[in-house]
Amino acid sequence: MLKDIQVAGQKDTRSGFGDGIYELGKKNPNVVALTADLAGSLKLNAFIKDFPDRFIQCGIAEANMIGIAAGLTIGGKIPFTTTFANFSTGRVYDQIRQSVAYSGKNVKICASHAGLTLGEDGATHQILEDIGMMKMLPGMTVIVPCDYNQTKAATIAIADHEGPVYLRFGRPVWPIFTKAGEKFEIGKAQYFSQGSDVAIFACGHMVWKAIEAGIILEEKGISTEVVNIHTIKPLDEEAVLTTLRKTKCAVTVEEHNIIGGLGDAIGQTAARHFPAPLEYVGTKDTFGESGKPLDLLKKYGLDTPDIVAAAEKAINRK
């Protein structure tokens, strides 16, 4: 039952990245961290202290950072670039496309402060298009973990994955509800409940909101399957279709524009293999604004009651 999921405190997912890359630094001498003047925000201080010869401060020169990272791979290094998600993608899209994706370089693009939950920094920093941008690049793996533990595990896992990766995480403290030390499997969906009436596919911070919604739905007698799609690409199509064939309707939930993100990935899969009623919870072709993270989720329709309402609407469309 979803109500039985244990919460082990709260911590920001960016700290999961910082602790993960520090663990990598201890066991893999080829791991190199690069940042664009945001070492503190990306929680790199422990890595810098113990591995100063494997840290490159690029300054406010994100495009140059991507170029340096691509070059480092030629010598067998595994570069992890770090900055805010807006600067990790929008500011350097050309460099990522040409020097990393097209060239097939083993660069790990690690992006914090994504989505509305960035909060007070406002629309200029709250990128809501990055999943779509990265998903469309051939050969790019796109990962959006759900809590501190999973972000740490995903950070460690991508070092062993050959090829470019986009890893997206965030700023606010958030419930920790996955198990510490649990192995992260790229491209493998994670189930938090089994259900037959409706499915909720979610990623990132919104997985916890999906669990909260699932608890409410279960209390209403609605059997709900909550699935964490932490890997947007490659999508676990087998899991998605197995769930859809069982529930025959679903909701997708993401801290991202519904155009181009997780919802589009699920929708394309359903359209090709098993058309079913889908409802989309995410931002609706809009930019964000300055505000407190939870207030912004409410204003833009990404809160727990919005997911409940979307699930009930999907069920009624069956």
Short mmCIF file of N, CA and C in Angstrom, two decimals, residues 180-301:
data_model
loop_
_atom_site.label_atom_id
_atom_site.label_comp_id
_atom_site.label_asym_id
_atom_site.label_seq_id
_atom_site.Cartn_x
_atom_site.Cartn_y
_atom_site.Cartn_z
N ALA A 180 18.20 3.62 0.71
CA ALA A 180 19.61 3.96 0.57
C ALA A 180 20.37 2.76 0.03
N GLY A 181 21.26 3.00 -0.90
CA GLY A 181 22.10 1.93 -1.44
C GLY A 181 21.43 1.08 -2.49
N GLU A 182 20.19 1.39 -2.84
CA GLU A 182 19.47 0.62 -3.85
C GLU A 182 20.10 0.86 -5.22
N LYS A 183 20.36 -0.22 -5.95
CA LYS A 183 21.00 -0.09 -7.26
C LYS A 183 20.10 0.63 -8.23
N PHE A 184 20.68 1.53 -9.00
CA PHE A 184 19.93 2.27 -10.01
C PHE A 184 20.10 1.60 -11.36
N GLU A 185 18.98 1.27 -11.99
CA GLU A 185 19.02 0.64 -13.30
C GLU A 185 18.52 1.61 -14.36
N ILE A 186 19.43 2.05 -15.21
CA ILE A 186 19.06 2.97 -16.28
C ILE A 186 18.05 2.29 -17.20
N GLY A 187 16.97 3.01 -17.50
CA GLY A 187 15.98 2.49 -18.42
C GLY A 187 15.00 1.49 -17.84
N LYS A 188 14.96 1.38 -16.52
CA LYS A 188 14.08 0.41 -15.87
C LYS A 188 13.11 1.13 -14.93
N ALA A 189 11.82 1.08 -15.24
CA ALA A 189 10.83 1.76 -14.42
C ALA A 189 10.77 1.16 -13.02
N GLN A 190 10.35 1.99 -12.07
CA GLN A 190 10.25 1.57 -10.66
C GLN A 190 8.79 1.67 -10.21
N TYR A 191 8.27 0.59 -9.64
CA TYR A 191 6.88 0.56 -9.20
C TYR A 191 6.78 0.84 -7.71
N PHE A 192 5.89 1.76 -7.35
CA PHE A 192 5.60 2.02 -5.94
C PHE A 192 4.30 1.38 -5.51
N SER A 193 3.46 1.01 -6.47
CA SER A 193 2.23 0.29 -6.14
C SER A 193 1.73 -0.41 -7.39
N GLN A 194 0.92 -1.41 -7.17
CA GLN A 194 0.26 -2.13 -8.25
C GLN A 194 -1.24 -1.78 -8.20
N GLY A 195 -1.82 -1.50 -9.35
CA GLY A 195 -3.23 -1.14 -9.38
C GLY A 195 -3.88 -1.52 -10.69
N SER A 196 -5.22 -1.44 -10.72
CA SER A 196 -5.94 -1.87 -11.92
C SER A 196 -6.86 -0.80 -12.49
N ASP A 197 -7.11 0.29 -11.75
CA ASP A 197 -8.06 1.30 -12.22
C ASP A 197 -7.41 2.44 -12.99
N VAL A 198 -6.25 2.87 -12.55
CA VAL A 198 -5.56 4.00 -13.19
C VAL A 198 -4.07 3.91 -12.89
N ALA A 199 -3.26 4.38 -13.84
CA ALA A 199 -1.81 4.44 -13.64
C ALA A 199 -1.38 5.89 -13.53
N ILE A 200 -0.38 6.15 -12.70
CA ILE A 200 0.25 7.46 -12.64
C ILE A 200 1.73 7.27 -12.95
N PHE A 201 2.16 7.82 -14.07
CA PHE A 201 3.57 7.79 -14.46
C PHE A 201 4.17 9.15 -14.08
N ALA A 202 5.25 9.15 -13.31
CA ALA A 202 5.83 10.40 -12.84
C ALA A 202 7.34 10.34 -12.87
N CYS A 203 7.96 11.51 -12.78
CA CYS A 203 9.42 11.58 -12.70
C CYS A 203 9.83 12.72 -11.77
N GLY A 204 11.05 12.66 -11.25
CA GLY A 204 11.60 13.72 -10.44
C GLY A 204 10.82 13.98 -9.16
N HIS A 205 10.78 15.25 -8.77
CA HIS A 205 10.05 15.63 -7.55
C HIS A 205 8.59 15.19 -7.58
N MET A 206 8.03 15.08 -8.77
CA MET A 206 6.60 14.79 -8.88
C MET A 206 6.25 13.34 -8.54
N VAL A 207 7.24 12.49 -8.38
CA VAL A 207 6.94 11.11 -7.96
C VAL A 207 6.33 11.13 -6.56
N TRP A 208 6.86 11.98 -5.68
CA TRP A 208 6.29 12.05 -4.34
C TRP A 208 4.87 12.58 -4.39
N LYS A 209 4.63 13.57 -5.23
CA LYS A 209 3.27 14.09 -5.38
C LYS A 209 2.34 13.01 -5.94
N ALA A 210 2.86 12.17 -6.83
CA ALA A 210 2.06 11.07 -7.38
C ALA A 210 1.72 10.06 -6.29
N ILE A 211 2.65 9.80 -5.39
CA ILE A 211 2.39 8.89 -4.28
C ILE A 211 1.31 9.47 -3.36
N GLU A 212 1.43 10.77 -3.06
CA GLU A 212 0.40 11.42 -2.23
C GLU A 212 -0.98 11.30 -2.89
N ALA A 213 -1.02 11.53 -4.21
CA ALA A 213 -2.29 11.42 -4.93
C ALA A 213 -2.81 9.99 -4.91
N GLY A 214 -1.89 9.04 -5.06
CA GLY A 214 -2.27 7.64 -5.05
C GLY A 214 -2.89 7.22 -3.72
N ILE A 215 -2.37 7.75 -2.63
CA ILE A 215 -2.93 7.45 -1.30
C ILE A 215 -4.37 7.94 -1.23
N ILE A 216 -4.62 9.15 -1.72
CA ILE A 216 -5.98 9.70 -1.71
C ILE A 216 -6.91 8.87 -2.58
N LEU A 217 -6.42 8.48 -3.75
CA LEU A 217 -7.24 7.67 -4.66
C LEU A 217 -7.55 6.31 -4.04
N GLU A 218 -6.57 5.70 -3.39
CA GLU A 218 -6.81 4.42 -2.72
C GLU A 218 -7.85 4.55 -1.63
N GLU A 219 -7.82 5.67 -0.91
CA GLU A 219 -8.82 5.90 0.14
C GLU A 219 -10.22 6.04 -0.44
N LYS A 220 -10.30 6.42 -1.71
CA LYS A 220 -11.57 6.51 -2.41
C LYS A 220 -11.98 5.19 -3.06
N GLY A 221 -11.16 4.17 -2.87
CA GLY A 221 -11.45 2.86 -3.44
C GLY A 221 -10.98 2.69 -4.87
N ILE A 222 -10.09 3.56 -5.32
CA ILE A 222 -9.56 3.50 -6.69
C ILE A 222 -8.19 2.83 -6.66
N SER A 223 -8.08 1.71 -7.33
CA SER A 223 -6.83 0.95 -7.37
C SER A 223 -5.84 1.65 -8.30
N THR A 224 -4.73 2.10 -7.73
CA THR A 224 -3.81 3.00 -8.44
C THR A 224 -2.41 2.40 -8.56
N GLU A 225 -1.88 2.43 -9.76
CA GLU A 225 -0.52 1.97 -10.01
C GLU A 225 0.38 3.20 -10.18
N VAL A 226 1.33 3.40 -9.27
CA VAL A 226 2.24 4.54 -9.34
C VAL A 226 3.60 4.04 -9.84
N VAL A 227 4.05 4.63 -10.95
CA VAL A 227 5.27 4.17 -11.60
C VAL A 227 6.24 5.34 -11.74
N ASN A 228 7.45 5.15 -11.25
CA ASN A 228 8.51 6.15 -11.37
C ASN A 228 9.26 5.92 -12.68
N ILE A 229 9.06 6.81 -13.63
CA ILE A 229 9.80 6.74 -14.90
C ILE A 229 11.02 7.65 -14.76
N HIS A 230 11.99 7.21 -14.00
CA HIS A 230 13.18 8.04 -13.77
C HIS A 230 14.04 8.18 -15.01
N THR A 231 13.96 7.21 -15.92
CA THR A 231 14.69 7.32 -17.18
C THR A 231 13.68 7.65 -18.28
N ILE A 232 13.74 8.89 -18.74
CA ILE A 232 12.82 9.32 -19.79
C ILE A 232 13.26 8.74 -21.14
N LYS A 233 14.56 8.61 -21.30
CA LYS A 233 15.12 8.02 -22.51
C LYS A 233 16.39 7.27 -22.15
N PRO A 234 16.51 6.00 -22.48
CA PRO A 234 15.51 5.17 -23.16
C PRO A 234 14.33 4.84 -22.24
N LEU A 235 13.14 5.02 -22.76
CA LEU A 235 11.92 4.76 -22.00
C LEU A 235 11.71 3.25 -21.85
N ASP A 236 11.26 2.85 -20.67
CA ASP A 236 10.92 1.45 -20.42
C ASP A 236 9.54 1.18 -21.02
N GLU A 237 9.50 0.99 -22.33
CA GLU A 237 8.23 0.83 -23.03
C GLU A 237 7.50 -0.44 -22.59
N GLU A 238 8.24 -1.47 -22.27
CA GLU A 238 7.60 -2.70 -21.82
C GLU A 238 6.80 -2.47 -20.55
N ALA A 239 7.40 -1.75 -19.59
CA ALA A 239 6.70 -1.46 -18.34
C ALA A 239 5.50 -0.55 -18.59
N VAL A 240 5.69 0.46 -19.41
CA VAL A 240 4.59 1.39 -19.71
C VAL A 240 3.41 0.64 -20.32
N LEU A 241 3.68 -0.21 -21.29
CA LEU A 241 2.60 -0.91 -21.99
C LEU A 241 1.95 -1.98 -21.11
N THR A 242 2.75 -2.65 -20.29
CA THR A 242 2.19 -3.63 -19.36
C THR A 242 1.20 -2.96 -18.41
N THR A 243 1.59 -1.80 -17.91
CA THR A 243 0.72 -1.05 -17.01
C THR A 243 -0.52 -0.55 -17.73
N LEU A 244 -0.35 0.02 -18.90
CA LEU A 244 -1.50 0.56 -19.64
C LEU A 244 -2.50 -0.54 -20.00
N ARG A 245 -2.00 -1.70 -20.36
CA ARG A 245 -2.92 -2.80 -20.71
C ARG A 245 -3.73 -3.25 -19.49
N LYS A 246 -3.16 -3.03 -18.30
CA LYS A 246 -3.85 -3.41 -17.07
C LYS A 246 -4.86 -2.34 -16.65
N THR A 247 -4.44 -1.07 -16.64
CA THR A 247 -5.29 0.00 -16.11
C THR A 247 -6.17 0.65 -17.18
N LYS A 248 -5.70 0.60 -18.44
CA LYS A 248 -6.46 1.14 -19.59
C LYS A 248 -6.68 2.66 -19.52
N CYS A 249 -5.94 3.33 -18.66
CA CYS A 249 -5.92 4.80 -18.64
C CYS A 249 -4.77 5.21 -17.73
N ALA A 250 -4.32 6.46 -17.89
CA ALA A 250 -3.16 6.89 -17.11
C ALA A 250 -3.07 8.40 -17.02
N VAL A 251 -2.25 8.84 -16.06
CA VAL A 251 -1.88 10.24 -15.89
C VAL A 251 -0.36 10.32 -15.94
N THR A 252 0.17 11.32 -16.64
CA THR A 252 1.61 11.57 -16.60
C THR A 252 1.84 12.84 -15.79
N VAL A 253 2.89 12.83 -14.96
CA VAL A 253 3.14 13.93 -14.04
C VAL A 253 4.61 14.33 -14.11
N GLU A 254 4.85 15.59 -14.42
CA GLU A 254 6.23 16.05 -14.57
C GLU A 254 6.35 17.53 -14.23
N GLU A 255 7.49 17.91 -13.71
CA GLU A 255 7.80 19.31 -13.41
C GLU A 255 8.46 19.91 -14.66
N HIS A 256 7.67 20.00 -15.71
CA HIS A 256 8.19 20.31 -17.05
C HIS A 256 6.99 20.64 -17.92
N ASN A 257 7.23 21.29 -19.01
CA ASN A 257 6.19 21.54 -19.99
C ASN A 257 5.62 20.20 -20.49
N ILE A 258 4.29 20.10 -20.59
CA ILE A 258 3.72 18.85 -21.09
C ILE A 258 4.06 18.63 -22.57
N ILE A 259 4.52 19.69 -23.23
CA ILE A 259 4.98 19.56 -24.61
C ILE A 259 6.44 19.09 -24.59
N GLY A 260 6.69 17.90 -25.07
CA GLY A 260 8.06 17.44 -25.26
C GLY A 260 8.68 16.64 -24.13
N GLY A 261 7.99 16.48 -23.00
CA GLY A 261 8.60 15.82 -21.87
C GLY A 261 8.16 14.37 -21.68
N LEU A 262 8.00 13.99 -20.42
CA LEU A 262 7.58 12.63 -20.08
C LEU A 262 6.23 12.30 -20.70
N GLY A 263 5.29 13.23 -20.61
CA GLY A 263 3.96 12.97 -21.15
C GLY A 263 3.98 12.65 -22.63
N ASP A 264 4.79 13.38 -23.38
CA ASP A 264 4.91 13.11 -24.81
C ASP A 264 5.51 11.72 -25.05
N ALA A 265 6.49 11.34 -24.24
CA ALA A 265 7.11 10.02 -24.41
C ALA A 265 6.10 8.90 -24.16
N ILE A 266 5.32 9.04 -23.09
CA ILE A 266 4.29 8.04 -22.79
C ILE A 266 3.21 8.06 -23.87
N GLY A 267 2.80 9.25 -24.28
CA GLY A 267 1.75 9.39 -25.28
C GLY A 267 2.13 8.77 -26.62
N GLN A 268 3.37 8.96 -27.05
CA GLN A 268 3.83 8.37 -28.30
C GLN A 268 3.82 6.85 -28.22
N THR A 269 4.26 6.34 -27.09
CA THR A 269 4.28 4.89 -26.91
C THR A 269 2.86 4.32 -26.93
N ALA A 270 1.95 4.99 -26.24
CA ALA A 270 0.56 4.54 -26.22
C ALA A 270 -0.06 4.61 -27.61
N ALA A 271 0.20 5.70 -28.32
CA ALA A 271 -0.38 5.88 -29.65
C ALA A 271 0.07 4.79 -30.61
N ARG A 272 1.30 4.35 -30.48
CA ARG A 272 1.84 3.34 -31.39
C ARG A 272 1.38 1.93 -31.06
N HIS A 273 1.21 1.66 -29.75
CA HIS A 273 1.02 0.27 -29.34
C HIS A 273 -0.28 -0.04 -28.61
N PHE A 274 -0.79 0.92 -27.83
CA PHE A 274 -2.00 0.65 -27.05
C PHE A 274 -2.69 1.97 -26.71
N PRO A 275 -3.42 2.54 -27.64
CA PRO A 275 -4.09 3.82 -27.38
C PRO A 275 -5.02 3.72 -26.17
N ALA A 276 -4.86 4.67 -25.25
CA ALA A 276 -5.67 4.68 -24.03
C ALA A 276 -5.83 6.12 -23.57
N PRO A 277 -6.88 6.43 -22.81
CA PRO A 277 -7.04 7.79 -22.30
C PRO A 277 -5.86 8.22 -21.42
N LEU A 278 -5.28 9.37 -21.74
CA LEU A 278 -4.17 9.92 -20.97
C LEU A 278 -4.49 11.34 -20.55
N GLU A 279 -4.15 11.67 -19.33
CA GLU A 279 -4.23 13.05 -18.86
C GLU A 279 -2.82 13.50 -18.47
N TYR A 280 -2.53 14.77 -18.73
CA TYR A 280 -1.18 15.29 -18.54
C TYR A 280 -1.15 16.34 -17.44
N VAL A 281 -0.32 16.10 -16.43
CA VAL A 281 -0.08 17.08 -15.37
C VAL A 281 1.33 17.61 -15.55
N GLY A 282 1.42 18.89 -15.79
CA GLY A 282 2.69 19.57 -16.02
C GLY A 282 2.37 21.01 -16.37
N THR A 283 3.39 21.80 -16.69
CA THR A 283 3.10 23.17 -17.09
C THR A 283 2.52 23.18 -18.50
N LYS A 284 1.62 24.10 -18.74
CA LYS A 284 0.86 24.13 -19.99
C LYS A 284 1.36 25.24 -20.90
N ASP A 285 2.47 24.98 -21.60
CA ASP A 285 2.99 25.92 -22.60
C ASP A 285 3.18 27.31 -22.00
N THR A 286 3.88 27.36 -20.85
CA THR A 286 4.05 28.63 -20.15
C THR A 286 5.41 28.67 -19.48
N PHE A 287 5.87 29.87 -19.19
CA PHE A 287 7.04 30.06 -18.34
C PHE A 287 6.58 30.10 -16.89
N GLY A 288 7.54 30.02 -15.98
CA GLY A 288 7.22 30.12 -14.56
C GLY A 288 7.29 31.55 -14.07
N GLU A 289 7.50 31.70 -12.77
CA GLU A 289 7.62 33.02 -12.15
C GLU A 289 8.26 32.85 -10.78
N SER A 290 8.62 33.96 -10.18
CA SER A 290 9.23 33.91 -8.86
C SER A 290 8.17 33.58 -7.80
N GLY A 291 8.54 32.72 -6.86
CA GLY A 291 7.62 32.35 -5.79
C GLY A 291 8.16 31.19 -4.99
N LYS A 292 7.48 30.82 -3.94
CA LYS A 292 7.89 29.66 -3.14
C LYS A 292 7.56 28.39 -3.91
N PRO A 293 8.44 27.38 -3.86
CA PRO A 293 8.26 26.18 -4.67
C PRO A 293 6.88 25.54 -4.57
N LEU A 294 6.39 25.31 -3.37
CA LEU A 294 5.10 24.64 -3.23
C LEU A 294 3.95 25.51 -3.72
N ASP A 295 4.08 26.82 -3.54
CA ASP A 295 3.05 27.73 -4.03
C ASP A 295 3.00 27.70 -5.56
N LEU A 296 4.17 27.60 -6.18
CA LEU A 296 4.23 27.55 -7.64
C LEU A 296 3.62 26.26 -8.18
N LEU A 297 3.89 25.15 -7.49
CA LEU A 297 3.28 23.89 -7.93
C LEU A 297 1.76 23.99 -7.89
N LYS A 298 1.24 24.63 -6.85
CA LYS A 298 -0.22 24.80 -6.76
C LYS A 298 -0.74 25.69 -7.88
N LYS A 299 -0.09 26.83 -8.09
CA LYS A 299 -0.57 27.78 -9.09
C LYS A 299 -0.58 27.19 -10.50
N TYR A 300 0.45 26.39 -10.81
CA TYR A 300 0.58 25.88 -12.17
C TYR A 300 -0.03 24.49 -12.36
N GLY A 301 -0.79 24.04 -11.37
CA GLY A 301 -1.54 22.80 -11.53
C GLY A 301 -0.75 21.53 -11.40
#
